[in-house]
Coordinates of N, CA and C in Angstrom, one line a residue:
M1 N -8.0 -39.3 -46.7 CA -7.3 -40.2 -46.3 C -8.4 -40.7 -45.1
V2 N -8.8 -41.8 -44.9 CA -9.7 -42.4 -44.2 C -9.0 -42.7 -42.6
R3 N -9.7 -42.7 -42.1 CA -9.1 -42.8 -40.6 C -9.9 -44.4 -40.0
F4 N -9.0 -45.2 -39.7 CA -9.1 -46.5 -39.2 C -9.6 -46.6 -37.6
K5 N -10.8 -47.0 -37.3 CA -11.0 -46.8 -35.9 C -10.8 -48.4 -35.3
N6 N -10.0 -48.2 -34.1 CA -9.7 -49.3 -33.4 C -10.2 -49.4 -32.1
R7 N -10.5 -50.6 -31.5 CA -11.1 -51.0 -29.8 C -9.9 -51.7 -29.5
Y8 N -9.7 -51.4 -28.0 CA -8.6 -52.0 -27.3 C -9.1 -52.6 -26.3
I9 N -9.2 -54.1 -26.2 CA -9.9 -54.6 -25.2 C -8.6 -54.9 -24.2
T10 N -9.2 -54.5 -22.8 CA -8.5 -55.2 -21.7 C -8.9 -56.2 -21.3
I11 N -8.2 -57.5 -21.1 CA -8.9 -58.7 -20.3 C -7.9 -59.3 -19.4
E12 N -8.4 -59.7 -18.2 CA -7.8 -60.7 -17.0 C -7.9 -61.8 -17.3
I13 N -6.8 -62.8 -17.4 CA -6.7 -64.0 -17.7 C -6.3 -64.9 -16.3
V14 N -7.3 -65.4 -15.9 CA -7.1 -65.9 -14.4 C -7.0 -67.6 -14.9
P15 N -5.7 -68.4 -14.2 CA -5.7 -69.7 -14.5 C -6.6 -70.2 -13.7
K16 N -7.2 -71.5 -14.1 CA -8.4 -72.6 -13.7 C -7.4 -73.5 -12.3
I17 N -6.5 -73.7 -12.5 CA -5.4 -74.5 -11.6 C -4.9 -73.3 -11.0
E18 N -4.7 -72.7 -9.5 CA -4.2 -72.2 -8.9 C -3.1 -72.5 -8.3
N19 N -1.7 -72.5 -8.6 CA -0.3 -72.4 -8.2 C 0.3 -71.5 -8.0
N20 N 1.3 -71.8 -7.4 CA 2.4 -70.5 -6.9 C 3.2 -69.9 -8.0
K21 N 3.4 -71.0 -9.4 CA 4.0 -70.6 -10.2 C 3.3 -69.3 -11.5
V22 N 4.2 -68.6 -11.6 CA 3.6 -67.2 -12.3 C 3.2 -67.9 -14.0
L23 N 2.0 -67.3 -13.9 CA 1.7 -67.8 -15.5 C 2.2 -67.3 -16.6
T24 N 2.8 -68.2 -17.4 CA 3.6 -67.5 -18.7 C 2.7 -67.2 -19.8
L25 N 2.6 -65.9 -20.0 CA 1.4 -65.5 -21.3 C 2.4 -65.0 -22.4
R26 N 2.0 -65.4 -23.3 CA 2.8 -64.7 -24.7 C 1.5 -64.3 -25.6
T27 N 2.2 -63.2 -26.0 CA 1.2 -62.6 -27.1 C 0.5 -63.4 -28.1
A28 N 1.5 -63.9 -28.7 CA 0.9 -65.1 -30.0 C 0.8 -66.3 -29.4
A29 N 1.0 -66.7 -28.3 CA -0.3 -67.9 -28.1 C -1.6 -67.0 -27.6
L30 N -1.9 -65.8 -26.8 CA -3.3 -65.3 -26.8 C -3.7 -65.2 -28.0
Q31 N -3.2 -64.6 -29.0 CA -3.6 -64.2 -30.3 C -4.1 -65.4 -30.9
N32 N -3.2 -66.4 -31.1 CA -3.8 -67.8 -32.0 C -4.9 -68.5 -31.0
A33 N -5.2 -68.2 -29.7 CA -6.4 -68.6 -29.3 C -7.5 -68.1 -29.7
I34 N -7.4 -66.9 -29.4 CA -8.5 -66.1 -30.1 C -8.9 -66.1 -31.4
Q35 N -7.9 -66.5 -32.3 CA -8.4 -66.6 -33.4 C -8.9 -67.9 -34.0
A36 N -8.5 -68.8 -33.3 CA -9.0 -70.1 -33.4 C -10.3 -70.5 -32.8
K37 N -10.8 -69.3 -31.5 CA -12.1 -69.4 -31.4 C -13.1 -68.7 -32.1
V38 N -12.5 -67.6 -32.6 CA -13.5 -67.0 -33.7 C -13.6 -67.8 -34.6
Q39 N -12.7 -68.7 -35.1 CA -13.0 -69.5 -36.4 C -13.6 -70.5 -36.1
Q40 N -13.8 -71.1 -34.6 CA -14.8 -72.1 -34.5 C -16.1 -71.8 -34.3
L41 N -16.5 -70.5 -33.9 CA -17.5 -70.2 -33.8 C -18.0 -69.1 -35.0
Y42 N -17.2 -68.8 -35.7 CA -18.0 -67.8 -36.6 C -17.8 -68.1 -38.1
G43 N -16.5 -69.2 -38.2 CA -16.0 -69.6 -39.6 C -15.3 -68.7 -40.1
D44 N -15.0 -69.0 -41.5 CA -14.2 -68.2 -42.5 C -14.6 -66.9 -42.4
F45 N -15.9 -66.4 -42.8 CA -16.2 -65.0 -42.4 C -15.5 -64.3 -41.1
G46 N -15.8 -64.8 -40.0 CA -15.3 -64.2 -38.7 C -13.9 -64.2 -38.6
S47 N -13.2 -65.1 -38.8 CA -11.9 -65.0 -39.1 C -11.2 -64.4 -40.3
A48 N -11.8 -64.0 -41.7 CA -11.7 -63.0 -42.3 C -11.5 -61.6 -41.8
A49 N -12.8 -61.7 -41.1 CA -13.2 -60.1 -40.3 C -12.2 -59.5 -39.5
I50 N -11.6 -60.5 -38.6 CA -10.7 -59.9 -37.6 C -9.1 -60.0 -38.2
K51 N -9.2 -60.4 -39.0 CA -7.6 -60.7 -39.4 C -7.1 -59.5 -39.6
V52 N -7.3 -58.7 -40.1 CA -7.1 -57.1 -40.4 C -7.1 -56.3 -39.3
G53 N -5.6 -55.9 -38.6 CA -5.8 -54.8 -37.6 C -6.1 -55.6 -36.3
F54 N -6.3 -57.1 -36.2 CA -6.2 -57.9 -34.8 C -5.0 -58.0 -34.2
Q55 N -4.6 -57.7 -33.1 CA -3.1 -58.0 -32.7 C -3.3 -57.9 -31.0
A56 N -2.7 -58.9 -30.5 CA -2.5 -59.2 -28.9 C -1.1 -58.3 -28.6
K57 N -1.4 -57.0 -28.1 CA -0.2 -56.1 -28.0 C 0.2 -56.3 -26.9
Y58 N 0.0 -56.7 -25.3 CA 0.7 -56.6 -24.3 C 0.3 -57.6 -23.4
C59 N 1.0 -58.4 -22.8 CA 0.4 -59.4 -21.9 C 1.5 -59.4 -20.5
N60 N 0.9 -59.1 -19.5 CA 1.5 -58.9 -18.1 C 1.8 -60.4 -17.4
A61 N 2.6 -61.2 -17.1 CA 2.3 -62.5 -16.5 C 2.3 -62.0 -15.1
Q62 N 3.0 -60.8 -14.3 CA 2.5 -60.7 -13.0 C 1.0 -60.3 -12.6
T63 N 0.5 -59.7 -13.5 CA -0.8 -59.1 -13.1 C -1.7 -59.9 -13.9
K64 N -1.4 -60.6 -15.1 CA -2.4 -61.3 -15.8 C -3.2 -60.3 -16.5
I65 N -3.0 -59.5 -17.1 CA -3.5 -58.5 -17.8 C -3.0 -58.3 -19.0
A66 N -4.3 -58.3 -20.1 CA -3.6 -58.4 -21.6 C -4.3 -57.3 -22.2
L67 N -3.8 -56.9 -23.0 CA -4.2 -55.9 -24.0 C -4.5 -56.3 -25.7
I68 N -5.5 -56.4 -26.3 CA -5.8 -56.9 -27.4 C -6.2 -55.6 -28.6
K69 N -5.6 -55.4 -29.5 CA -6.1 -54.6 -30.6 C -6.8 -55.1 -31.8
S70 N -8.1 -54.5 -32.1 CA -8.8 -54.8 -33.2 C -9.5 -53.8 -33.9
R71 N -9.9 -54.0 -35.0 CA -10.6 -52.7 -35.7 C -12.1 -52.8 -35.2
H72 N -12.8 -51.5 -35.3 CA -14.1 -51.3 -35.0 C -14.9 -51.9 -35.9
G73 N -16.0 -52.7 -35.6 CA -16.7 -53.3 -36.3 C -16.7 -55.1 -35.7
P74 N -15.5 -55.7 -36.2 CA -15.3 -57.0 -36.2 C -14.6 -57.1 -34.4
H75 N -14.5 -56.1 -33.9 CA -14.2 -56.3 -32.4 C -15.2 -57.1 -31.7
K76 N -16.4 -56.7 -32.3 CA -17.6 -57.7 -31.5 C -17.7 -59.2 -31.6
F77 N -17.0 -59.7 -32.9 CA -16.4 -61.1 -32.9 C -15.9 -61.4 -31.5
I78 N -14.7 -60.8 -31.6 CA -13.4 -61.0 -30.2 C -14.2 -61.0 -29.2
L79 N -15.0 -59.8 -28.8 CA -15.6 -59.7 -27.3 C -16.7 -61.0 -27.1
N80 N -17.2 -61.5 -28.3 CA -18.2 -62.5 -28.0 C -17.3 -64.2 -27.7
C81 N -16.2 -64.1 -28.2 CA -15.5 -64.9 -28.0 C -14.5 -65.1 -27.2
I82 N -13.9 -63.8 -26.2 CA -13.1 -64.1 -25.3 C -13.8 -64.7 -24.1
P83 N -15.0 -64.5 -23.7 CA -15.3 -65.3 -21.9 C -15.4 -66.6 -22.4
L84 N -15.5 -67.1 -24.0 CA -15.7 -68.5 -24.4 C -14.4 -69.3 -24.3
L85 N -13.2 -68.2 -24.1 CA -11.9 -69.1 -24.1 C -11.6 -70.1 -23.0
S86 N -11.2 -71.2 -22.8 CA -11.0 -72.0 -21.9 C -9.5 -72.4 -21.9
D87 N -9.0 -72.4 -22.9 CA -7.3 -73.0 -22.9 C -6.4 -72.0 -23.8
I88 N -5.5 -71.8 -23.1 CA -4.3 -70.6 -24.0 C -3.1 -71.4 -23.6
D89 N -2.7 -71.7 -25.0 CA -1.1 -72.3 -24.8 C -1.2 -73.7 -24.3
G90 N -2.4 -74.5 -24.0 CA -2.2 -75.6 -23.1 C -2.6 -75.6 -21.8
R91 N -3.2 -74.3 -21.4 CA -3.3 -74.1 -20.0 C -4.6 -73.6 -19.8
A92 N -5.1 -74.5 -18.5 CA -6.8 -74.2 -18.3 C -7.1 -72.5 -17.9
V93 N -7.6 -72.0 -18.5 CA -7.9 -70.7 -18.2 C -9.5 -70.1 -18.1
T94 N -9.4 -69.1 -17.2 CA -10.9 -68.4 -17.6 C -10.5 -66.9 -17.8
V95 N -11.2 -66.2 -18.8 CA -10.8 -65.0 -19.4 C -11.8 -64.1 -19.2
N96 N -11.5 -63.1 -18.2 CA -12.7 -61.7 -18.3 C -12.2 -60.4 -18.9
I97 N -13.4 -59.8 -19.6 CA -12.9 -58.9 -20.2 C -13.0 -57.8 -19.0
L98 N -12.0 -56.7 -19.1 CA -12.4 -55.8 -18.0 C -12.9 -54.2 -18.3
Y99 N -12.4 -54.1 -19.9 CA -12.5 -52.8 -20.4 C -12.2 -52.8 -21.9
V100 N -13.3 -52.0 -22.7 CA -12.7 -52.0 -23.8 C -13.1 -50.2 -24.2
G101 N -11.6 -49.8 -24.8 CA -11.6 -48.4 -25.1 C -11.1 -48.2 -26.4
A102 N -11.3 -46.8 -27.0 CA -11.2 -46.6 -28.2 C -9.9 -46.3 -28.2
T103 N -8.8 -45.8 -27.4 CA -7.4 -45.4 -27.7 C -6.7 -46.4 -26.6
I104 N -5.4 -46.3 -26.8 CA -4.6 -47.1 -25.6 C -4.5 -46.4 -24.8
K105 N -4.3 -45.3 -24.7 CA -4.1 -44.3 -23.4 C -5.4 -44.4 -22.5
H106 N -6.2 -44.9 -22.9 CA -7.5 -44.9 -22.0 C -7.5 -46.4 -21.6
C107 N -7.0 -47.4 -22.0 CA -6.9 -48.6 -21.6 C -5.8 -48.6 -20.5
F108 N -4.4 -47.8 -20.8 CA -3.7 -47.4 -19.8 C -4.1 -46.9 -18.5
I109 N -4.9 -46.4 -18.6 CA -5.2 -45.1 -17.2 C -6.2 -46.4 -16.6
F110 N -7.0 -47.1 -17.4 CA -7.8 -48.1 -16.5 C -7.1 -49.0 -16.1
I111 N -6.2 -49.7 -16.5 CA -5.2 -50.8 -16.0 C -4.6 -50.1 -15.0
R112 N -4.1 -48.9 -15.0 CA -3.5 -48.5 -13.7 C -4.3 -48.2 -12.6
T113 N -5.9 -47.8 -12.6 CA -6.6 -47.6 -11.8 C -6.9 -49.1 -11.1
Y114 N -7.5 -49.8 -12.0 CA -7.5 -51.1 -11.4 C -6.4 -51.9 -10.7
Q115 N -5.4 -51.7 -11.1 CA -4.2 -52.3 -10.7 C -4.1 -51.7 -8.9
Q116 N -4.2 -50.2 -9.1 CA -3.9 -49.6 -7.7 C -5.5 -50.1 -6.9
K117 N -6.5 -50.4 -7.2 CA -7.5 -51.1 -6.5 C -7.1 -52.4 -5.8
K118 N -6.5 -52.9 -6.8 CA -6.2 -54.4 -6.4 C -5.1 -54.4 -5.4
L119 N -3.9 -53.4 -5.6 CA -3.2 -53.2 -4.5 C -3.6 -52.9 -3.4
E120 N -4.7 -51.9 -3.1 CA -5.4 -51.7 -2.0 C -6.1 -52.7 -1.4
K121 N -6.6 -53.7 -2.0 CA -7.0 -55.0 -1.5 C -6.3 -55.7 -0.7
M122 N -5.0 -55.8 -1.4 CA -3.8 -56.5 -0.8 C -3.0 -55.9 0.0
W123 N -3.2 -54.9 0.3 CA -2.3 -54.0 1.4 C -2.1 -54.9 2.8
D124 N -3.2 -55.0 3.1 CA -3.2 -55.5 4.6 C -2.5 -57.0 4.9
T125 N -2.1 -57.6 3.8 CA -1.6 -59.1 3.9 C 0.0 -58.6 3.7
F126 N 0.6 -57.9 3.7 CA 2.1 -57.6 3.8 C 2.4 -57.1 5.0
R127 N 3.5 -57.7 5.1 CA 4.0 -57.4 6.7 C 4.9 -56.2 6.7
N128 N 5.6 -55.7 5.8 CA 6.3 -54.6 6.3 C 6.1 -53.6 4.8
D129 N 7.1 -52.7 5.0 CA 6.8 -51.6 3.6 C 7.6 -51.8 2.4
N130 N 8.6 -52.7 2.8 CA 9.3 -53.3 1.7 C 8.6 -54.1 0.8
E131 N 8.2 -54.8 1.3 CA 6.9 -55.8 0.4 C 6.0 -55.0 -0.1
R132 N 5.5 -54.1 0.6 CA 4.5 -53.4 -0.3 C 5.1 -52.5 -1.5
R133 N 6.1 -52.0 -1.1 CA 6.8 -51.1 -2.1 C 7.3 -52.2 -3.3
E134 N 7.7 -53.4 -3.3 CA 8.1 -54.3 -4.1 C 6.9 -54.7 -5.2
M135 N 5.6 -54.9 -4.1 CA 4.6 -55.4 -5.1 C 4.2 -53.9 -5.7
Q136 N 3.7 -53.0 -5.2 CA 3.2 -51.6 -6.2 C 4.5 -51.8 -7.3
K137 N 5.9 -51.3 -7.2 CA 6.3 -51.5 -8.5 C 6.0 -52.8 -9.3
A138 N 5.9 -54.0 -9.0 CA 5.6 -55.1 -9.7 C 4.5 -54.8 -10.6
L139 N 3.2 -54.2 -9.9 CA 2.0 -53.9 -10.5 C 2.3 -53.1 -11.6
M140 N 2.9 -51.7 -11.2 CA 3.0 -50.7 -12.1 C 4.1 -50.6 -13.3
Q141 N 4.8 -51.8 -13.1 CA 5.5 -51.9 -14.3 C 5.2 -52.2 -15.7
L142 N 5.7 -51.6 -16.7 CA 5.4 -52.0 -17.9 C 6.8 -53.0 -18.5
T143 N 6.3 -53.9 -19.3 CA 7.4 -54.9 -19.8 C 8.0 -53.8 -20.6
T144 N 9.2 -54.8 -20.9 CA 10.3 -54.2 -21.8 C 9.8 -54.7 -23.0
S145 N 9.3 -55.5 -23.5 CA 8.5 -56.1 -24.8 C 7.6 -54.8 -25.2
M146 N 6.9 -54.3 -24.2 CA 5.7 -53.5 -24.5 C 6.5 -52.1 -24.8
K147 N 7.7 -51.7 -24.4 CA 8.4 -50.4 -24.3 C 9.2 -50.7 -25.8
N148 N 9.5 -51.6 -26.1 CA 10.2 -51.8 -27.6 C 9.3 -51.4 -28.8
N149 N 8.1 -51.8 -28.4 CA 7.3 -52.0 -29.8 C 7.0 -50.6 -30.0
K150 N 7.2 -50.2 -31.6 CA 7.3 -49.2 -31.8 C 5.5 -48.8 -32.2
Q151 N 4.7 -49.4 -32.5 CA 3.3 -48.7 -32.3 C 2.7 -48.4 -31.1
F152 N 3.4 -49.1 -29.9 CA 3.1 -48.6 -28.6 C 3.9 -46.9 -28.3
R153 N 4.8 -46.7 -28.9 CA 5.6 -45.5 -28.8 C 4.9 -44.2 -29.3
T154 N 4.1 -44.4 -30.1 CA 3.2 -43.4 -31.0 C 1.7 -43.7 -30.8
S155 N 1.3 -43.0 -30.2 CA -0.5 -43.1 -30.1 C -1.1 -42.6 -31.1
V156 N -2.5 -42.4 -30.6 CA -3.3 -41.4 -31.5 C -2.8 -40.1 -31.0
S157 N -3.0 -39.1 -32.2 CA -2.5 -37.6 -31.9 C -1.2 -37.8 -31.7
G158 N -0.2 -38.7 -31.9 CA 1.1 -38.8 -31.8 C 1.6 -38.6 -30.2
Y159 N 0.6 -39.0 -29.4 CA 1.1 -39.1 -27.9 C 2.2 -39.8 -27.7
D160 N 3.1 -39.4 -26.7 CA 4.0 -40.6 -26.3 C 3.4 -41.4 -25.2
I161 N 3.2 -42.6 -25.3 CA 2.1 -43.3 -23.9 C 3.1 -43.4 -22.9
F162 N 4.5 -43.6 -22.9 CA 5.3 -43.7 -22.1 C 5.2 -42.5 -21.4
K163 N 5.5 -41.5 -21.6 CA 5.4 -40.1 -21.2 C 4.3 -39.8 -20.4
V164 N 3.4 -40.2 -21.2 CA 1.9 -40.3 -20.3 C 1.8 -41.2 -19.0
H165 N 2.0 -42.5 -19.3 CA 2.0 -43.6 -18.4 C 2.8 -42.7 -17.3
K166 N 4.0 -42.1 -17.6 CA 4.8 -41.9 -16.2 C 4.4 -41.1 -15.4
T167 N 3.7 -40.1 -16.1 CA 3.1 -38.9 -15.4 C 1.8 -39.1 -14.8
L168 N 1.3 -40.3 -15.2 CA 0.1 -40.9 -14.4 C 0.4 -41.6 -12.9
C169 N 1.5 -42.3 -13.2 CA 1.9 -43.1 -12.1 C 2.6 -42.2 -11.1
S170 N 3.3 -41.1 -11.5 CA 3.9 -40.5 -10.4 C 2.8 -39.4 -9.6

């Protein structure tokens, strides 16, 4: 049996118009925006190449971080298109590629360290320990939609991602 190699792309979605509202991110909207950009740049060839195995796996509205899964090879089309995205679901955004990994486990490890560094930068702006704990809890939380996704439950080699994430966060 042939093993399919995947690439997991961790991105940060920054809204161009800064306001206090939480940016609502949907995985379907992100996936459609990327597919439309690949179609625009590479035509039917690029669109057909990424179609199999392409999926927006995770979007966190609070941290504005998303995870995209793609097959190895066509992931290059996606990597070239992501920085050119300017509109997701009718909102003007800038998209930054943070990390490209071979396993979802390594992407979670990267996200955890990235969010921890971000939290340390923001630490001085909080007035008391309650605010600090609430922010840390919000940054390190996994969404319920991600927990319910069956493909997240089992990763490469049968690891349970949530057990791994739980041990890393403690």
